[in-house]
C-alpha positions as MATLAB code, in Angstrom:
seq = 'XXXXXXXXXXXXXXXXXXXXXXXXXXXXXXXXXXXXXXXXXXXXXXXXXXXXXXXXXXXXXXXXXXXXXXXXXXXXXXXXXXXXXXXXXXXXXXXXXXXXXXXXXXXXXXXXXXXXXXXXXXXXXXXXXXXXXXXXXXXXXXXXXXXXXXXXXXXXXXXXXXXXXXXXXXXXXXXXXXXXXXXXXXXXXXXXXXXXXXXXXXXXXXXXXXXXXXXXXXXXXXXXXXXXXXXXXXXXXXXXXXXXXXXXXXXXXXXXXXXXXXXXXXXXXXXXXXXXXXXXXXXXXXXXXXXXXXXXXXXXXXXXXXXXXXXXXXXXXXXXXXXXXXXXXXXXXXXXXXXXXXXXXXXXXXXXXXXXXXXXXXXXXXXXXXXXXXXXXXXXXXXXXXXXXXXXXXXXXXXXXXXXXXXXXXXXXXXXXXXXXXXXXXXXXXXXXXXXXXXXXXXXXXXXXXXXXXXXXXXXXXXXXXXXXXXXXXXXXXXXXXXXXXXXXXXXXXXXXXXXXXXXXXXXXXXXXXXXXXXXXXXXXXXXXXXXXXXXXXXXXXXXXXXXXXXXXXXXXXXXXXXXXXXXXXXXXXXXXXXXXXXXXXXXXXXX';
ca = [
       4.743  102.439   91.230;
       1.242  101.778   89.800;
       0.312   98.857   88.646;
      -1.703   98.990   85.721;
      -3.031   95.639   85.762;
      -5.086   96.164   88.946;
      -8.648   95.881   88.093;
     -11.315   97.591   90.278;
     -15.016   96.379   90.434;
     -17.774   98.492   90.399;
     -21.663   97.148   91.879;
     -24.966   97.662   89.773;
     -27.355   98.393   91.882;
     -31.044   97.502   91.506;
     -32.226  101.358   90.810;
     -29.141  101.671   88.011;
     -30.250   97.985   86.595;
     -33.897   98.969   86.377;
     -32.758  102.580   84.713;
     -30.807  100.370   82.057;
     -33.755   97.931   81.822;
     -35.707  100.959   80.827;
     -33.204  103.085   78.789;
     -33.680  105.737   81.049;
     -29.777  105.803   81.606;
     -27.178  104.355   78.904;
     -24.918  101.722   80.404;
     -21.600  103.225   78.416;
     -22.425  106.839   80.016;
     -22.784  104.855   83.943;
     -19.634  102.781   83.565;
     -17.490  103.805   80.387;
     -14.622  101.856   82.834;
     -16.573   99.036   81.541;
     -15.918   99.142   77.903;
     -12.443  100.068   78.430;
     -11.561   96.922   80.239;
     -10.251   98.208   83.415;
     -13.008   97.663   85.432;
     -15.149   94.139   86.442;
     -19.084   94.493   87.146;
     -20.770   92.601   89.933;
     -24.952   92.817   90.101;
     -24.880   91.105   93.877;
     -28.764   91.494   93.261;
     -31.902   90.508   90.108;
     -34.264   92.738   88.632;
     -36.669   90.636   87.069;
     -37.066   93.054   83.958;
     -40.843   93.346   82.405;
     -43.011   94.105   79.510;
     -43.393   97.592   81.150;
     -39.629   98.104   81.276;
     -39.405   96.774   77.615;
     -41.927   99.232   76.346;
     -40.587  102.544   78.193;
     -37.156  101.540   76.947;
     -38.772  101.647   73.423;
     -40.066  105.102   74.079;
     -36.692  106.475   75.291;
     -34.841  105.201   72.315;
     -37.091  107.138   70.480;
     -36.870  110.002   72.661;
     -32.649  110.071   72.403;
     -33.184  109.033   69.000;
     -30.594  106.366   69.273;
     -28.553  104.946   66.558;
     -28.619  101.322   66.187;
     -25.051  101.026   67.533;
     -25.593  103.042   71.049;
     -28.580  100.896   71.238;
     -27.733   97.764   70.812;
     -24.646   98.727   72.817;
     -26.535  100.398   75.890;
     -29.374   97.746   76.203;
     -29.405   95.107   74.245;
     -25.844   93.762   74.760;
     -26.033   94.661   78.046;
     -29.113   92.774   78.691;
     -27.720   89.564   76.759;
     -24.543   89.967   78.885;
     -26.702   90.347   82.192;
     -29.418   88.055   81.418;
     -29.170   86.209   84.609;
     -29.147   89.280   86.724;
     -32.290   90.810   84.825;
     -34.437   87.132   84.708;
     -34.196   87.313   81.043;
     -35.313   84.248   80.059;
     -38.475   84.128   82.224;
     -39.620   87.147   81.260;
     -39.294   85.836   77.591;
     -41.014   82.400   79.045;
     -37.970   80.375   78.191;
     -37.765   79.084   81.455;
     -40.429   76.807   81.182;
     -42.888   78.623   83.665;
     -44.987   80.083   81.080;
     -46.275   76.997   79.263;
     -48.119   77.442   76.095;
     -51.366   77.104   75.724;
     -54.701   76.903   73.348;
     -52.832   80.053   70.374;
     -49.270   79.520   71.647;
     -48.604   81.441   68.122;
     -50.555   84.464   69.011;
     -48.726   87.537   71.485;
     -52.100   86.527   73.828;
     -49.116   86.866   77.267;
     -46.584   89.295   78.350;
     -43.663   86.709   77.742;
     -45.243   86.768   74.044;
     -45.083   90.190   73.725;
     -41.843   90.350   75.419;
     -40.367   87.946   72.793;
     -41.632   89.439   69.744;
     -40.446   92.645   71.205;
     -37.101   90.877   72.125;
     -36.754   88.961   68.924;
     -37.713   91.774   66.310;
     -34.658   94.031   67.765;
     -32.163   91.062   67.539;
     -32.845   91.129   64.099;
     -31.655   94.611   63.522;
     -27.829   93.054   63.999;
     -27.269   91.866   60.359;
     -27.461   94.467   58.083;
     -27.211   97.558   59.794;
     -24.658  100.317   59.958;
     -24.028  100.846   63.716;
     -24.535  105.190   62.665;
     -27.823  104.253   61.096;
     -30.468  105.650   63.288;
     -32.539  102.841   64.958;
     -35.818  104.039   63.318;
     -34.265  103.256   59.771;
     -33.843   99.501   61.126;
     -36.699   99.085   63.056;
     -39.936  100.196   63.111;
     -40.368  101.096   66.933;
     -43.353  102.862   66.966;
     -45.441   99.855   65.759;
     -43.871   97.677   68.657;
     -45.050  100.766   70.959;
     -48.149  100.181   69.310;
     -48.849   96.500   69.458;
     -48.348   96.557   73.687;
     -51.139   99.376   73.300;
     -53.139   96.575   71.585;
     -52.078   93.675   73.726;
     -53.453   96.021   77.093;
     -56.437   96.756   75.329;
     -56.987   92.909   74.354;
     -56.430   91.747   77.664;
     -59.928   91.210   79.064;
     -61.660   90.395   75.745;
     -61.853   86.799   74.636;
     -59.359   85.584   72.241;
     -62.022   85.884   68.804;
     -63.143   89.676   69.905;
     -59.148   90.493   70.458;
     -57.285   92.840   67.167;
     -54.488   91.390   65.702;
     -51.972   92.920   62.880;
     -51.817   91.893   59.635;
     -48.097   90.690   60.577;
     -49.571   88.749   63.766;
     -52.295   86.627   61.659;
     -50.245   85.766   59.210;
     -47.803   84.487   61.525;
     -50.353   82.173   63.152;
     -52.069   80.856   60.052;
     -48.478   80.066   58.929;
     -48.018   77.776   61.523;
     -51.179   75.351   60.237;
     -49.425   74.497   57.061;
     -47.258   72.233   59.489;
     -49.221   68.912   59.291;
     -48.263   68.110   62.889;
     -49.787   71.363   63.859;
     -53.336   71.246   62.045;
     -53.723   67.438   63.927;
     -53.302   68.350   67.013;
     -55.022   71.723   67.028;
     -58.168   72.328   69.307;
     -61.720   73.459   67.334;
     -61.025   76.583   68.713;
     -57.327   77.275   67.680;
     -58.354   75.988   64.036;
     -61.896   78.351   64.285;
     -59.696   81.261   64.919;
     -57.441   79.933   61.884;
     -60.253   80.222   59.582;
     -61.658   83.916   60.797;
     -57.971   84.901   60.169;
     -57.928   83.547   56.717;
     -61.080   85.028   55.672;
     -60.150   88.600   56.992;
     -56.482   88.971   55.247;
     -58.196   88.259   52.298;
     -57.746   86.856   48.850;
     -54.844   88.470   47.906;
     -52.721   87.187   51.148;
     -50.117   84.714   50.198;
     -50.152   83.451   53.503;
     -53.762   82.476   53.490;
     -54.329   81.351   50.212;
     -51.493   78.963   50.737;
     -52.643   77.123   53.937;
     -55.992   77.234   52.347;
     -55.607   76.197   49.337;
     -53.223   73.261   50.491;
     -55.801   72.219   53.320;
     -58.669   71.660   50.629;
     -56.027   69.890   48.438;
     -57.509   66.489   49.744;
     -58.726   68.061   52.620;
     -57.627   68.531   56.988;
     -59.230   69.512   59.775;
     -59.083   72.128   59.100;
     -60.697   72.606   55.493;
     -62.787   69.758   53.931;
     -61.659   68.862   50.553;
     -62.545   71.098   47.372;
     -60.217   70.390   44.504;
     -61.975   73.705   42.946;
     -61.016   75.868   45.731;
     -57.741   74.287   45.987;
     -57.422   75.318   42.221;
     -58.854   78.887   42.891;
     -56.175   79.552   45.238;
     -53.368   77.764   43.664;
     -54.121   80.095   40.254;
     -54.279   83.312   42.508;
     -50.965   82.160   44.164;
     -49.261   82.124   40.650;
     -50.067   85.117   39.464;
     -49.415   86.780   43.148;
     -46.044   84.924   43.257;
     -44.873   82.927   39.790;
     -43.622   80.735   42.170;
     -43.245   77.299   40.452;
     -44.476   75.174   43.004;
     -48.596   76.502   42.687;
     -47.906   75.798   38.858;
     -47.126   72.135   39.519;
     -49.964   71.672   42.073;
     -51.778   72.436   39.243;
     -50.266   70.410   37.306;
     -51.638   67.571   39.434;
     -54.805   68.681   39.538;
     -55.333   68.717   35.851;
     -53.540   65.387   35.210;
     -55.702   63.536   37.580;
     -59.073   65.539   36.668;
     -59.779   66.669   40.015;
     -61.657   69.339   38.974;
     -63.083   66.961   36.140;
     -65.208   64.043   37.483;
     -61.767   62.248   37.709;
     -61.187   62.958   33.569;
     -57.449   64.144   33.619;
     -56.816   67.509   31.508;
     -53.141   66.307   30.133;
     -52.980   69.562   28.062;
     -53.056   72.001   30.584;
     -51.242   69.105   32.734;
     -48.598   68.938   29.986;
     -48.174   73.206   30.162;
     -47.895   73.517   34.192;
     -45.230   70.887   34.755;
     -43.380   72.227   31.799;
     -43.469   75.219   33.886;
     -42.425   73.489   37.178;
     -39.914   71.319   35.456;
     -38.356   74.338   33.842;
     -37.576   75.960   37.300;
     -36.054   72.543   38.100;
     -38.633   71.223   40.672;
     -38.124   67.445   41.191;
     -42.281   66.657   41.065;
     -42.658   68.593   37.605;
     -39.851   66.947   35.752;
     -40.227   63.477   36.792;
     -44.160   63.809   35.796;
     -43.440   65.557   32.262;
     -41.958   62.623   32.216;
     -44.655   60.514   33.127;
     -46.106   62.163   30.125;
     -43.340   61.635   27.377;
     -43.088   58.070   28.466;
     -46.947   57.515   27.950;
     -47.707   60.241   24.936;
     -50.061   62.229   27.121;
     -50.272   65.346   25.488;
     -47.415   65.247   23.557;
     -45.268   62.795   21.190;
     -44.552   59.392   23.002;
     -40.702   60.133   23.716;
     -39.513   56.946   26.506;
     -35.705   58.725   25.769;
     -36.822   61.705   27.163;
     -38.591   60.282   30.022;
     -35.766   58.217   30.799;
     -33.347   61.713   30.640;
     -35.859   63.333   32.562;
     -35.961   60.470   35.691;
     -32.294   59.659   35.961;
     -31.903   63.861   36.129;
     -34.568   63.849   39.202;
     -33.241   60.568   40.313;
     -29.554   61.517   40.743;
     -30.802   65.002   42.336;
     -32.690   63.443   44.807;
     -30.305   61.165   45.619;
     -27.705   63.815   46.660;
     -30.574   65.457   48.808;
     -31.647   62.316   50.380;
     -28.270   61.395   51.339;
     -28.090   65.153   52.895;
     -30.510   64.053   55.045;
     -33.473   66.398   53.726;
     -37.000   65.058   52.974;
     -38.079   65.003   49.395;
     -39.331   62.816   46.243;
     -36.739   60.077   45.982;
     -39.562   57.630   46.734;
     -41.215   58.624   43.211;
     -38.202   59.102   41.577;
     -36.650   55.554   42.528;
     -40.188   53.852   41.457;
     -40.022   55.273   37.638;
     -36.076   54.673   37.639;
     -37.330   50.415   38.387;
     -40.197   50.154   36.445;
     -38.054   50.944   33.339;
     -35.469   48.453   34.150;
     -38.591   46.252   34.659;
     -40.103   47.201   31.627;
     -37.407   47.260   29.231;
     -38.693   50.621   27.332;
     -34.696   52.004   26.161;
     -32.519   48.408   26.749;
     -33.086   44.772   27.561;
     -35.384   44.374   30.280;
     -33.180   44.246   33.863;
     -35.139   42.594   37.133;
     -32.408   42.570   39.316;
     -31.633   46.538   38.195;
     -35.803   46.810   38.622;
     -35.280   45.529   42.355;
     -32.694   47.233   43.570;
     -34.603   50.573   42.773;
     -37.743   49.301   44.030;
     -36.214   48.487   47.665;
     -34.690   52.358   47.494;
     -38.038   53.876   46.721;
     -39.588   51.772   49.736;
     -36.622   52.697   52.319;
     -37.553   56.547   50.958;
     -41.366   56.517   51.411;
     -40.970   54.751   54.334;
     -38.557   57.494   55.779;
     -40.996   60.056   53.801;
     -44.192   58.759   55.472;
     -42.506   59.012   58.906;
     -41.410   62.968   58.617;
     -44.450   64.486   57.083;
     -48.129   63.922   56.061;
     -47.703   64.795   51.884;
     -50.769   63.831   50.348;
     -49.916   61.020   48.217;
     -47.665   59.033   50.319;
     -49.943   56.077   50.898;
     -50.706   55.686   46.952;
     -46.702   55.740   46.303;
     -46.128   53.372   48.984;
     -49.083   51.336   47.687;
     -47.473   51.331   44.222;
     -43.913   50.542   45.205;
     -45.584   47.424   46.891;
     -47.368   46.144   44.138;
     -44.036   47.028   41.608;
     -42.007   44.574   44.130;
     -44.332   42.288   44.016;
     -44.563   41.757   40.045;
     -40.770   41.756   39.579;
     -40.429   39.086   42.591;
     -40.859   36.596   40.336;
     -38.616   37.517   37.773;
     -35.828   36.978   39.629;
     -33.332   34.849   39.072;
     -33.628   31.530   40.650;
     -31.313   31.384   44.111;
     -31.270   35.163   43.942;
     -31.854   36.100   47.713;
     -29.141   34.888   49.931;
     -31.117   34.671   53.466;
     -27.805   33.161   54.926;
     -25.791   36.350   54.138;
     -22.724   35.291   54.688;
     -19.474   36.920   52.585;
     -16.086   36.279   52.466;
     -15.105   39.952   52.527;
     -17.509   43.272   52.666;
     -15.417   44.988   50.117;
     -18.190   46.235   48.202;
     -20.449   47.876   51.472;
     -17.080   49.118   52.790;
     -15.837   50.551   50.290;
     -19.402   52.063   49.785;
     -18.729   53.990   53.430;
     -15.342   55.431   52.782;
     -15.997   56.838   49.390;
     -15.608   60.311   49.499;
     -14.857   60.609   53.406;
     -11.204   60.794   54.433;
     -11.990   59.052   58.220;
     -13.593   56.462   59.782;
     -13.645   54.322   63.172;
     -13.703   50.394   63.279;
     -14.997   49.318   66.299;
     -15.023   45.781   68.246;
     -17.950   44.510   70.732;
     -18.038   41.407   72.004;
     -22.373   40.431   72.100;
     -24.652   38.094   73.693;
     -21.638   35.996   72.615;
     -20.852   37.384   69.089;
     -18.220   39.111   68.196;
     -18.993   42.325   65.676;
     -17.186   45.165   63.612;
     -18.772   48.505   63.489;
     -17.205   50.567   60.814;
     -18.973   54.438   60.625;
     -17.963   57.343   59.073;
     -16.873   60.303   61.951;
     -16.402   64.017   61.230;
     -13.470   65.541   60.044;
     -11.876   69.368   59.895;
     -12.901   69.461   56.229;
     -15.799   67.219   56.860;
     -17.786   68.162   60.165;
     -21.124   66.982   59.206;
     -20.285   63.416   56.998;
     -23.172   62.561   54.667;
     -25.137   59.530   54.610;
     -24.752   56.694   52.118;
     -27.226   54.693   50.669;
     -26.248   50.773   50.243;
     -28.367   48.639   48.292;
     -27.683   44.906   48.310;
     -30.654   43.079   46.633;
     -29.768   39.670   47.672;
     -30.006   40.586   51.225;
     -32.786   42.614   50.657;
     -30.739   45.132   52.471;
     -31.169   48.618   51.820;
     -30.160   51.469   54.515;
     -29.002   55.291   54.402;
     -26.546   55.413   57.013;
     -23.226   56.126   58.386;
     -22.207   52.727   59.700;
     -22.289   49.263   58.969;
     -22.091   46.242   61.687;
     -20.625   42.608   60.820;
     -20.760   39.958   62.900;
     -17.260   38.601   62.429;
     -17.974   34.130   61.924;
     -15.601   32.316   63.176;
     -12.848   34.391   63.955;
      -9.238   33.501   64.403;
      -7.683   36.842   65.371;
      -8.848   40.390   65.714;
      -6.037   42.600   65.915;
      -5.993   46.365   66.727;
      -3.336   48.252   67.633;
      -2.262   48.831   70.966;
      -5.214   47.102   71.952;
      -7.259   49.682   71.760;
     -11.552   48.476   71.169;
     -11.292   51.010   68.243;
      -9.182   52.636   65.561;
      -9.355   54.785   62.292;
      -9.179   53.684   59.394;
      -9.248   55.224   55.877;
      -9.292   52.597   53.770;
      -9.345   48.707   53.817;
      -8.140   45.425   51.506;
      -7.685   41.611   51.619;
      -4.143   40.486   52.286;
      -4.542   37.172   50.534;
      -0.912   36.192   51.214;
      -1.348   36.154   55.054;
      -4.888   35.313   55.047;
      -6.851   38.476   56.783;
      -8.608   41.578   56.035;
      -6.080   44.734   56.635;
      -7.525   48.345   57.758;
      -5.119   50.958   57.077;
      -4.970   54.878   58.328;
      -2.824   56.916   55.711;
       0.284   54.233   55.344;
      -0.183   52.895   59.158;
      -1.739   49.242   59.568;
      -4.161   50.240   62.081;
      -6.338   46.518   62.388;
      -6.310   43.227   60.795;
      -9.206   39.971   61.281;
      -8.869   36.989   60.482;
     -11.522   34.493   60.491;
     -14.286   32.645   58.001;
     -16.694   35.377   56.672;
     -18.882   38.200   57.884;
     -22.076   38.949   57.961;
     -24.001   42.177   57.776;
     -26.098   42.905   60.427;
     -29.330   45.590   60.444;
     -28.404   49.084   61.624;
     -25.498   50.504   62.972;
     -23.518   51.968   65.691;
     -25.040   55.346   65.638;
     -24.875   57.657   68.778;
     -26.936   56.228   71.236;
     -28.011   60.198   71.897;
     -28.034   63.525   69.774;
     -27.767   66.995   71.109;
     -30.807   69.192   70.114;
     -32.012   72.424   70.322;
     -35.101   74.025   70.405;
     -35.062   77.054   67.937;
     -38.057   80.250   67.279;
     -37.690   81.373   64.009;
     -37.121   85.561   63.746;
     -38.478   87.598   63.725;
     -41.912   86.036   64.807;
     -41.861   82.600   63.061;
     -42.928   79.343   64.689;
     -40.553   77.071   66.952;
     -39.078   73.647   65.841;
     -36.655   70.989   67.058;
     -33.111   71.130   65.309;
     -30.418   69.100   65.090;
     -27.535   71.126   67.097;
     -24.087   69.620   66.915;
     -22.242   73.694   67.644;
     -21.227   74.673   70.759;
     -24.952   76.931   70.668;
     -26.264   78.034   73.959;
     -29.837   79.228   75.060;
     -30.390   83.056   74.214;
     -27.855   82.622   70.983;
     -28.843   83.871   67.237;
     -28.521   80.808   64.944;
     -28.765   79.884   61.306;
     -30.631   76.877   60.592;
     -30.994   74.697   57.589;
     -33.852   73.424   56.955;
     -35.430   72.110   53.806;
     -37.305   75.243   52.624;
     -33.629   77.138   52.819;
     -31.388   78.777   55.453;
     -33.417   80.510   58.206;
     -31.974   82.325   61.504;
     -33.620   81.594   64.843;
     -33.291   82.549   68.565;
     -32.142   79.192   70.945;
     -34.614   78.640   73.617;
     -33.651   75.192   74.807;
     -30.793   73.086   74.806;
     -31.650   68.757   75.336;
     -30.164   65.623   74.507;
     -32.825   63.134   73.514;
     -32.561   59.055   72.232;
     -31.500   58.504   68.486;
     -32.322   55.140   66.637;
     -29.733   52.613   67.090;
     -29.852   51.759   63.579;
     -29.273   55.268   62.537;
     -31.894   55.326   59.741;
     -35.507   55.528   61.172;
     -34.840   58.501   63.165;
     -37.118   61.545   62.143;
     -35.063   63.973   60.528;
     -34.419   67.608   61.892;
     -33.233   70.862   60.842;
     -29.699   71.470   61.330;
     -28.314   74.811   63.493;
     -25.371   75.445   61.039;
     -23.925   77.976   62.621;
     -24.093   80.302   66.030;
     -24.211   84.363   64.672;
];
């Protein structure tokens, strides 16, 4: 009798690999045992494949006039399946060999142009019909075309090579990065310039990093608030994107095109643009203007609606973990506490804001390079400073000792269904880490933001450490150095501080007090990932918590929106203890 569950294997030779390599020969048409299941593959040897191989299997498909479906099936799944037998990822320099060096964002080496090649057909898998003919998804000829280019660029030096439209405007793209334009050689920024000037002045691309470089000027353009205005103007009309209108905003309210005189009616009409499209900068400066009658009636109601609606918005994206103007909008919320201009006048209120707004353009400052950042932080200083002494007397508690830490507790569970309590015992001190930990509905917990004024404490996090004074008992069940814990209460009748999970007494202290201690008990690690932007973009760093490999198709979120990327690397690197100063990365949301 046969049995049907016997499995054969068939070898790939090197010949039949390097015929697949170059679409010479379909894989389904050699081994359609394969795709039926009954049959296992072994390649017992590698063919390293090349940017010769790449190209003649670009010529085929257009000679078989391949659908995207046979395509994909016949070489590029097959390639992603066998990437270890065909040295995929060195000949798309993921291995490390083929460092980068001086125009790392320019297809100057055949692992570049293997990439772009390799990445530009991975993007044909969302979106297409599988009967759609691979011509209608991707234009192949032009790849054809750009190896031409590449071989004929290959013994010129780099400012006599041609370069597509597509290809400069994917390097100058990469200098609006701050990080980038600093540590750029002359030559990498020279070439930046050249490509600037030749896509012209009605290239969003250029005018953008141009215009934003002479916005208080970079290496790699000197200052000129007139060009910077030139280019934002052009970039409206091009775009009616909101954001050029409320750079312009700023440079008519501070008169940078004016001797320093600001031009608060044309101020007043570009951040009513921005602030209609609901951009955080424009609304919190049309108030600015309301509040001081620049341009308009003198309105502090409708500066004060205007800050608390950018204040509570950036609030919700601060605690997401994404970069943006909390800093400003934390600084207006305190000075009109301080000031008094709707209610009484509130110093405590004033303070607490003021020590958010420096935790944010401290956290700010650390991430990116805005221009700006050391007048805010400059101002936030001297704010603190003039409320200090409007305090009330005894105000700061420098001992910090509490009876209970209800209120930061309760702070961490609010609004997450899970958390751990864990014990340490430390240089002789014995401490309580409570921190919030993922859940099914919950993978990715947000931060909170505590603000304690008396302890001059302020921290976005995810855990909070106590030293435990004193203690009598420290009971968890089973023993255990940790437990979870959903929510927590004083048990005055026996004396201790309960921690319950659903209905199930999970710990209980006893002892004198706590006190809060800086930081946390964040990972002592993070898993990363290094990610290149498709189809051509630049690469970044991401946070990567997924089960994402090397060679994988990702989404990302980053702060401009949701982007997907190709995996190149895969590391583990050192997080803050404290959970709170460490830069903050994109996120790889999800593996396609």
């Amino acid at each position: 009798m046969e049995d049907t569950n016997l499995r054969l294997t068939v070898t790939l030779t090197r010949e039949q690999m390097r015929g697949i390599a170059r679409l010479e020969i379909l894989f389904r048409d050699l081994f359609p045992e394969v795709f039926q299941g009954t049959v296992s593959l072994e390649c017992p040897d590698t063919y390293p494949i090349t940017l010769d191989d790449m190209t003649a299997a670009l010529e085929n498909a257009l000679e078989k006039d391949l659908t995207v479906g046979a395509f994909v099936a016949s070489w590029l799944f097959t390639l992603q399946g066998l990437s270890e037998a065909f040295l995929l990822q060195k000949a798309l320099g993921f291995d490390g060999a083929d460092a980068p060096g001086e125009y790392a964002a320019l297809p100057i080496t055949e692992s570049s142009q293997c990439r772009k090649i390799w990445l530009t057909l991975n993007g044909i898998l969302p979106g297409h019909d599988a009967d759609e003919p691979l011509t209608d998804a991707v234009n192949v000829a032009a790849l054809i075309d750009s190896v031409a280019e590449y071989r004929k660029n290959l013994k010129k030096p780099v400012f006599f090579m041609h370069f597509s439209q597509g290809e400069k405007e994917c390097y100058v793209e990469t200098f609006s990065a701050d990080t980038v334009v600093r540590k750029a050689t002359d030559n990498e920024l020279s070439l930046c310039r050249k490509f600037i000037g030749e896509l012209g002045d009605d290239n969003v691309t250029a005018l953008e990093v141009k215009g934003y470089a002479c916005y208080g000027g970079n290496r790699l353009y000197e200052c000129d608030w007139d060009e910077s205005r030139r280019c934002m103007e052009k970039l409206w009309q091009l775009t009616d994107d909101a954001k050029y209108a409320n750079t312009l905003g700023y440079l008519a309210y501070y008169g940078r095109c004016n001797g320093g005189v600001p031009d608060y009616e044309n101020a007043f009409r570009w951040f009513s643009v921005s602030a209609a499209n609901g951009l955080s900068e424009g609304m919190y400066k049309l108030g600015d203007m309301y509040k001081n009658g620049y341009a308009c009636d003198k309105s502090p109601r409708t500066a004060y609606t205007l800050y608390q609606s950018v204040y509570a918005e950036d609030l919700s994206a601060f605690l997401s973990g994404e970069p943006n103007t909390l800093a400003d909008s934390a600084l207006r919320m305190g000075r009109l506490c301080a000031e008094g201009s709707l209610t009484d006048r509130d110093p405590v209120a004033a303070y607490r804001y003021y020590l958010q707004a420096e935790l944010a353009i401290r956290i700010r400052s650390e991430q990116s390079d805005f221009f700006g950042n050391t007048a805010v932080a400059n101002n936030i200083k001297k704010a603190t400073e003039e409320i200090l002494p409007e305090l009330p007397e005894s105000f700061f508690d420098d001992d910090g000792e509490m009876l209970i830490p209800e209120f930061f507790l309760s702070k961490l569970i609010a609004g997450n269904s899970r958390c751990k309590l864990t014990r340490r015992l430390c240089n002789g001190r014995q401490t309580i880490t409570a921190e919030r930990i993922p859940t099914r509905g919950c993978p990715d917990p947000a931060y909170v933001l505590i603000t304690a004024g008396p302890l001059r404490y302020c921290a976005r996090t995810r855990s909070l450490t106590f030293e435990v004074l004193r203690p009598e008992e420290l009971h968890f069940e089973g023993g255990a150095d940790s437990v979870l814990f959903d929510h927590c209460e004083p048990n005055p009748a026996l004396e201790r501080y309960e921690f319950y999970y659903g209905d199930e007494l999970t710990a209980w202290i006893e002892c004198e007090g706590y006190r809060l201690l800086p930081g946390g008990a964040a990972d002592k690690s993070r898993r990363c990932a290094k990610v290149r932007f498709l189809p051509n973009g630049p690469e970044c760093t991401c946070l990567c918590d997924i089960d994402a490999d090397i060679g994988d198709t990702v989404s990302v979120k980053t702060a401009g929106g949701t982007r997907e990327g190709l995996v190149t690397e895969v590391f583990t690197e050192d997080a803050d203890p404290a959970g709170e100063t460490a830069p903050e990365l994109p996120v790889v949301t999800e593996k396609k």
